[in-house]
Coordinates of C-alpha atoms in Angstrom, one line a residue:
M1 CA 108.1 131.3 100.2
A2 CA 109.1 134.2 97.9
I3 CA 110.9 133.0 94.8
N4 CA 113.3 135.4 93.0
Y5 CA 113.2 134.6 89.3
T6 CA 115.5 137.5 88.3
E7 CA 118.7 135.4 88.3
D8 CA 116.9 132.5 86.6
I9 CA 115.7 134.5 83.6
Q10 CA 117.5 133.4 80.5
I11 CA 118.0 136.2 78.0
E12 CA 118.5 135.6 74.3
K13 CA 119.2 139.0 72.7
S14 CA 118.1 139.7 69.2
K15 CA 121.0 139.7 66.7
T16 CA 119.7 142.8 65.0
S17 CA 117.4 145.6 66.2
K18 CA 114.5 147.0 64.4
I19 CA 114.7 150.3 66.2
A20 CA 116.5 152.2 63.5
N21 CA 113.5 151.7 61.2
V22 CA 111.0 153.2 63.5
D23 CA 109.7 156.8 63.2
F24 CA 109.2 157.7 66.9
N25 CA 107.7 161.0 65.8
N26 CA 104.8 159.3 64.0
L27 CA 103.7 156.3 66.1
A28 CA 100.3 154.7 65.7
F29 CA 99.0 152.9 68.7
G30 CA 100.1 149.2 69.1
R31 CA 101.3 148.8 65.5
V32 CA 105.1 148.6 66.0
F33 CA 106.7 146.0 68.3
S34 CA 110.0 146.1 70.2
D35 CA 112.9 143.6 69.8
H36 CA 112.2 141.2 72.7
M37 CA 109.4 139.6 74.6
L38 CA 109.1 137.6 77.9
V39 CA 107.8 134.1 77.6
C40 CA 106.8 131.6 80.3
D41 CA 105.0 128.3 80.0
F42 CA 102.8 126.4 82.4
K43 CA 103.4 122.7 82.1
N44 CA 103.1 119.7 84.3
G45 CA 101.2 121.7 87.0
E46 CA 103.7 124.5 87.4
W47 CA 105.1 127.6 85.8
Q48 CA 108.5 127.1 84.2
N49 CA 111.3 129.7 84.6
P50 CA 110.6 132.7 82.3
S51 CA 112.9 133.7 79.5
I52 CA 113.4 136.8 77.3
V53 CA 113.7 136.1 73.6
P54 CA 113.5 138.0 70.3
Y55 CA 110.0 139.0 69.3
Q56 CA 108.8 136.2 67.1
P57 CA 105.7 134.2 66.1
V58 CA 104.1 131.6 68.3
T59 CA 103.5 128.1 67.0
L60 CA 100.4 126.2 68.2
E61 CA 98.7 123.0 67.4
P62 CA 95.2 123.3 65.7
S63 CA 93.9 121.5 68.7
A64 CA 95.2 124.1 71.2
K65 CA 92.2 125.0 73.4
I66 CA 92.7 128.8 72.9
F67 CA 91.1 128.3 69.5
H68 CA 88.1 126.3 70.7
Y69 CA 87.2 127.5 74.2
G70 CA 88.7 131.0 74.4
Q71 CA 90.9 130.8 77.6
S72 CA 92.6 134.1 77.0
I73 CA 93.3 137.1 79.2
F74 CA 95.5 140.1 79.1
E75 CA 96.5 143.4 80.8
G76 CA 97.5 146.9 79.6
M77 CA 100.4 148.8 81.1
K78 CA 102.8 151.5 80.0
A79 CA 106.4 152.4 80.7
Y80 CA 107.5 156.1 80.8
K81 CA 110.8 158.0 80.8
D82 CA 111.4 161.3 82.6
S83 CA 113.7 164.1 81.5
D84 CA 116.7 162.3 83.1
N85 CA 116.1 159.2 81.2
N86 CA 114.8 157.3 84.3
V87 CA 112.2 154.6 83.5
F88 CA 109.0 154.1 85.5
L89 CA 105.9 151.9 85.6
F90 CA 102.5 153.0 87.0
R91 CA 100.8 150.7 89.6
P92 CA 102.2 147.5 88.1
V93 CA 101.2 145.3 91.1
D94 CA 97.5 146.3 90.4
N95 CA 97.9 144.9 86.9
F96 CA 99.5 141.7 88.3
N97 CA 96.6 141.3 90.8
R98 CA 94.0 141.9 88.2
L99 CA 95.6 139.3 85.8
N100 CA 95.3 136.7 88.5
I101 CA 91.7 137.7 89.2
S102 CA 91.0 137.1 85.5
A103 CA 92.9 133.9 85.5
K104 CA 91.0 132.5 88.3
R105 CA 87.6 133.4 86.7
L106 CA 88.6 131.6 83.5
A107 CA 89.9 128.5 85.3
M108 CA 93.5 129.4 84.3
P109 CA 96.6 129.0 86.6
E110 CA 97.5 132.1 88.6
L111 CA 101.0 133.5 87.9
P112 CA 103.6 133.9 90.7
E113 CA 104.3 137.7 91.6
A114 CA 108.0 137.2 91.2
C115 CA 107.7 135.8 87.7
F116 CA 105.4 138.7 86.6
M117 CA 107.2 141.6 88.3
N118 CA 110.9 140.5 87.9
G119 CA 110.3 139.3 84.4
L120 CA 108.6 142.6 83.5
K121 CA 111.4 144.7 85.0
E122 CA 114.1 142.7 83.2
L123 CA 112.2 143.1 79.9
I124 CA 111.7 146.8 80.3
K125 CA 115.4 147.4 81.2
L126 CA 116.4 145.6 78.0
E127 CA 113.9 147.6 75.9
K128 CA 114.6 151.0 77.5
D129 CA 115.6 152.6 74.2
W130 CA 112.2 151.7 72.8
I131 CA 110.4 154.0 75.2
P132 CA 109.4 157.2 73.3
T133 CA 109.6 160.6 75.0
S134 CA 107.3 162.8 73.0
E135 CA 104.3 164.2 74.7
G136 CA 101.5 161.7 75.0
S137 CA 103.6 158.7 74.0
S138 CA 104.9 155.7 76.0
L139 CA 105.9 152.1 75.7
Y140 CA 102.7 150.2 75.8
I141 CA 103.1 146.8 77.6
R142 CA 100.9 143.9 76.9
P143 CA 101.0 140.9 79.4
F144 CA 98.8 138.1 78.2
M145 CA 98.0 134.4 78.8
F146 CA 96.4 131.8 76.7
A147 CA 95.6 128.1 76.6
T148 CA 98.1 126.0 74.7
G149 CA 97.0 122.5 76.0
Q150 CA 95.4 120.4 73.3
G151 CA 92.1 118.7 73.0
F152 CA 88.6 119.1 71.6
H153 CA 86.9 118.2 74.9
A154 CA 85.2 121.1 76.6
S155 CA 87.4 121.5 79.8
P156 CA 90.2 123.8 81.0
A157 CA 93.6 123.2 79.3
N158 CA 96.5 121.6 81.1
A159 CA 99.1 124.0 79.5
Y160 CA 99.3 127.7 79.1
K161 CA 101.6 130.3 77.8
F162 CA 102.3 133.8 79.3
I163 CA 103.9 136.5 77.3
I164 CA 104.8 140.1 77.7
A165 CA 105.2 142.1 74.5
C166 CA 105.8 145.8 74.1
A167 CA 104.8 148.4 71.5
P168 CA 106.1 152.0 71.4
S169 CA 103.0 154.0 70.9
G170 CA 101.6 157.5 70.4
S171 CA 98.2 158.7 71.8
Y172 CA 95.4 156.1 71.6
F173 CA 92.8 158.7 70.7
S174 CA 93.2 162.2 69.2
G175 CA 90.5 164.6 69.9
K176 CA 87.0 164.0 71.3
V177 CA 84.7 161.1 70.3
K178 CA 81.0 160.9 69.7
V179 CA 79.3 157.9 71.2
L180 CA 76.0 156.0 70.9
I181 CA 74.1 154.8 73.9
E182 CA 73.5 151.1 73.3
E183 CA 69.8 150.0 73.4
K184 CA 70.0 146.3 72.4
Y185 CA 73.4 144.7 72.8
S186 CA 75.2 144.1 76.2
R187 CA 78.9 144.0 76.9
S188 CA 78.4 141.5 79.8
A189 CA 75.9 140.1 82.3
N190 CA 75.6 139.3 86.0
G191 CA 77.6 136.3 87.0
G192 CA 79.7 136.6 83.8
V193 CA 83.2 137.6 83.0
G194 CA 82.7 141.4 82.4
F195 CA 85.0 142.2 85.4
A196 CA 87.9 140.1 83.9
K197 CA 90.3 141.2 81.2
A198 CA 89.1 138.3 78.9
G199 CA 89.7 138.5 75.2
G200 CA 86.2 137.4 74.5
N201 CA 84.7 140.5 76.2
Y202 CA 86.3 142.6 73.5
A203 CA 85.4 140.4 70.6
G204 CA 81.7 140.7 71.6
Q205 CA 82.0 144.5 71.5
F206 CA 83.2 144.7 67.9
Y207 CA 79.9 144.0 66.1
P208 CA 77.7 146.6 68.0
T209 CA 80.6 149.1 67.7
Q210 CA 80.7 148.6 64.0
L211 CA 77.0 149.3 63.8
A212 CA 77.5 152.5 65.7
N213 CA 80.5 153.4 63.4
N214 CA 78.1 153.0 60.4
R215 CA 75.8 155.6 62.0
G216 CA 78.6 158.1 62.5
Y217 CA 79.7 157.3 66.1
Q218 CA 83.2 156.3 67.1
Q219 CA 82.2 154.3 70.2
V220 CA 79.4 152.8 72.3
I221 CA 78.2 153.6 75.8
W222 CA 77.2 150.2 77.1
T223 CA 74.0 149.8 79.2
D224 CA 73.0 147.2 81.7
D225 CA 72.0 143.8 80.2
N226 CA 68.6 143.6 81.9
T227 CA 66.8 146.9 81.3
H228 CA 69.3 149.0 79.3
E229 CA 68.3 151.9 81.6
Y230 CA 71.6 152.3 83.2
I231 CA 75.0 153.3 81.6
E232 CA 78.0 151.1 82.5
E233 CA 81.1 151.6 80.3
A234 CA 82.3 153.7 77.3
G235 CA 83.7 151.4 74.7
A236 CA 86.5 149.5 76.4
M237 CA 86.8 152.1 79.1
N238 CA 85.2 153.1 82.4
I239 CA 83.0 156.1 82.1
F240 CA 82.8 159.3 84.1
V241 CA 80.0 161.9 84.1
R242 CA 80.2 165.5 85.4
I243 CA 76.8 167.0 86.4
N244 CA 77.3 170.5 87.5
D245 CA 80.4 170.3 89.7
T246 CA 79.9 166.6 90.8
L247 CA 81.9 163.8 89.2
L248 CA 80.0 160.5 88.9
T249 CA 81.0 157.0 87.9
V250 CA 79.2 153.7 88.2
P251 CA 80.3 151.0 90.8
T252 CA 82.2 148.0 89.7
S253 CA 80.4 144.7 89.4
D254 CA 80.4 141.4 87.7
R255 CA 79.8 143.4 84.6
I256 CA 82.2 146.3 85.0
L257 CA 86.0 146.3 85.0
D258 CA 87.9 147.5 88.1
G259 CA 89.9 150.0 86.0
I260 CA 93.3 151.0 87.4
T261 CA 92.9 154.5 85.8
R262 CA 89.4 154.7 87.2
K263 CA 90.6 154.1 90.8
S264 CA 93.4 156.7 90.2
I265 CA 91.0 159.3 89.0
L266 CA 88.7 158.7 92.0
T267 CA 91.6 159.2 94.4
I268 CA 92.9 162.3 92.7
A269 CA 89.6 163.9 92.3
E270 CA 88.9 163.7 96.0
A271 CA 92.4 165.1 96.7
E272 CA 91.5 168.0 94.4
G273 CA 88.4 168.7 96.4
I274 CA 86.1 167.6 93.6
D275 CA 82.7 166.2 94.8
V276 CA 82.6 162.5 93.8
E277 CA 79.7 160.0 93.7
V278 CA 80.0 156.3 92.9
R279 CA 76.5 155.1 92.1
K280 CA 74.3 153.8 89.3
I281 CA 73.5 156.4 86.6
K282 CA 70.3 156.2 84.5
V283 CA 70.3 157.0 80.9
A284 CA 67.2 159.2 81.7
E285 CA 69.4 161.1 84.2
L286 CA 72.0 161.7 81.5
I287 CA 69.3 163.0 79.0
E288 CA 67.7 165.2 81.6
A289 CA 71.1 166.7 82.6
S290 CA 71.9 167.4 78.9
E291 CA 68.6 169.1 78.3
N292 CA 68.7 171.3 81.4
G293 CA 72.3 172.3 80.9
S294 CA 73.7 170.7 84.0
L295 CA 75.7 167.9 82.0
K296 CA 79.2 169.4 81.7
E297 CA 81.4 166.5 80.8
L298 CA 81.5 162.9 79.7
F299 CA 84.8 161.0 79.4
G300 CA 86.2 157.5 79.2
A301 CA 89.2 156.4 81.4
G302 CA 91.6 153.6 80.7
T303 CA 95.3 152.8 80.4
A304 CA 95.6 153.4 76.7
A305 CA 94.0 156.9 76.5
V306 CA 94.1 157.8 80.2
V307 CA 91.2 160.2 79.6
S308 CA 89.2 160.3 76.4
P309 CA 86.8 163.3 76.2
I310 CA 83.3 162.7 74.7
S311 CA 81.9 165.5 72.6
G312 CA 78.4 164.2 72.3
F313 CA 76.1 161.1 72.4
G314 CA 73.3 159.7 70.5
F315 CA 70.1 158.0 71.9
K316 CA 66.9 156.9 70.2
G317 CA 67.7 158.9 67.0
K318 CA 68.6 162.1 68.7
D319 CA 72.0 163.6 69.3
Y320 CA 73.0 165.5 72.5
E321 CA 76.1 167.8 72.4
L322 CA 78.4 168.4 75.3
P323 CA 79.4 172.1 76.1
E324 CA 82.9 173.3 75.2
L325 CA 84.6 174.2 78.5
E326 CA 87.9 175.8 79.0
N327 CA 88.8 174.1 82.3
T328 CA 87.5 170.6 82.5
Y329 CA 87.8 167.9 85.1
G330 CA 89.0 165.4 82.5
A331 CA 91.9 167.6 81.4
L332 CA 92.9 168.3 85.0
L333 CA 92.8 164.7 86.1
K334 CA 94.6 163.5 83.0
K335 CA 97.4 166.0 83.7
R336 CA 97.7 164.9 87.4
I337 CA 98.0 161.2 86.4
T338 CA 100.4 161.7 83.5
D339 CA 102.6 164.0 85.6
I340 CA 103.0 161.3 88.2
Q341 CA 103.6 158.7 85.5
T342 CA 106.3 160.7 83.9
N343 CA 107.9 161.9 87.1
K344 CA 107.0 165.6 86.6
S345 CA 105.3 165.7 90.0
D346 CA 105.5 164.1 93.4
D347 CA 103.7 160.8 93.9
P348 CA 102.0 160.9 97.3
Y349 CA 100.3 157.6 96.6
G350 CA 103.3 155.3 95.9
W351 CA 101.9 154.5 92.4
R352 CA 105.1 155.2 90.4
V353 CA 107.6 152.3 90.3
K354 CA 111.2 153.0 89.1
V355 CA 112.6 150.4 86.9
C356 CA 116.1 151.9 86.1

C-alpha cells in the first residue's frame, strides 16, 4: 500500500535565514548550505515519519557503527529554476532507486519511495529561494544515510539516519582537466561495492588521486583491478571516449557505477545520430588512437559536472594531448542535458519533474 508522507511531515522553520549573507555570483561547489534539511530515522525496525528542521549538527555516540564499520551511502542531485521561476528536478526516481540498491548492498534498510520523494519535494519547495539562476549553477542536493546504531561488534546496525541537505553551488569544474591512468591502485573489485554510492568508495580514491596531483594531474582514470589493462572510470565520474566519430563508454558492472548522467548521455547521443558503443576499452586502444590521431575526445560524466572535458592524460611517464575541437560531442551532449534540466527545451524522455 502506498503511504503518503506529505501530510505527516513536520516542518520546523529556521528563525533566521542565512541567505542574505550568500554571494550567489561567487559560489564554490558544496561549501554553502541552505537553511533546512530533511531528517528521518530508522528505529525499531521501521522508518519514522520524516521532518524538516533547521540545518544543524548531528549528535552521535562514539559507539555509533558509522564510525567503525562504514555503513554510509549517498546520492547526488540538483534542483533548477527556469526563466519563469519554476523549479525542477532531473530523474529523481533514478536517484531513489539507486539509493536503495546501495542500501541493500551495505545491509541497510531500504527507504520508502513516498518518504524520499515527498520529503524531497517539500524540502525543495521550502528552499526555493536558495536555487541560483546563473549559468552553470544549481541547488545541489545530497540525500545520504548512515548507521547510528551503537556497538563495537561487527554486524549491521539496528538504527539509521537519513538526511537530505542542500547547497547552492556553481560549476563543479572550470575548464578541462588532465588525468593520469592508474597502473597500481584500484577503485573497486568484482563482487565488491563499486556499483554502490558508498562513502568508502570515495575515501579509497583520495590517496591515489593525491599522488596524481603531486605529479601535476587533476584526476585519475581508474583501470580494472585484475590486469589494469582496461579503463573504467574517470575520478568519481563515468568515462566517455570518442574515437573518430564513435562515442564509447564501458559497461556497468560490480565495479562501475550506473551513472544517471551516463544513461542520459547514451540516450541523447543515439537520438542525435551519434554512433555509440558500450564495451570494454583497453588502455592500449586509447594510446594507439591518440598516436594515430583518431582519439578526438575524452570526458567524464556525472551529476556534479554533467560533462567534464579531459585535455590530456598521462601513462607510464608519457603525456598524451587531446586535440582542440570547435564542435565537440561533450559540449553538445552537455547542452542537451542542461537545456532539459532548466526547461529550455522539450523533454521527450520524461526526465524533468516539476516541483513548484
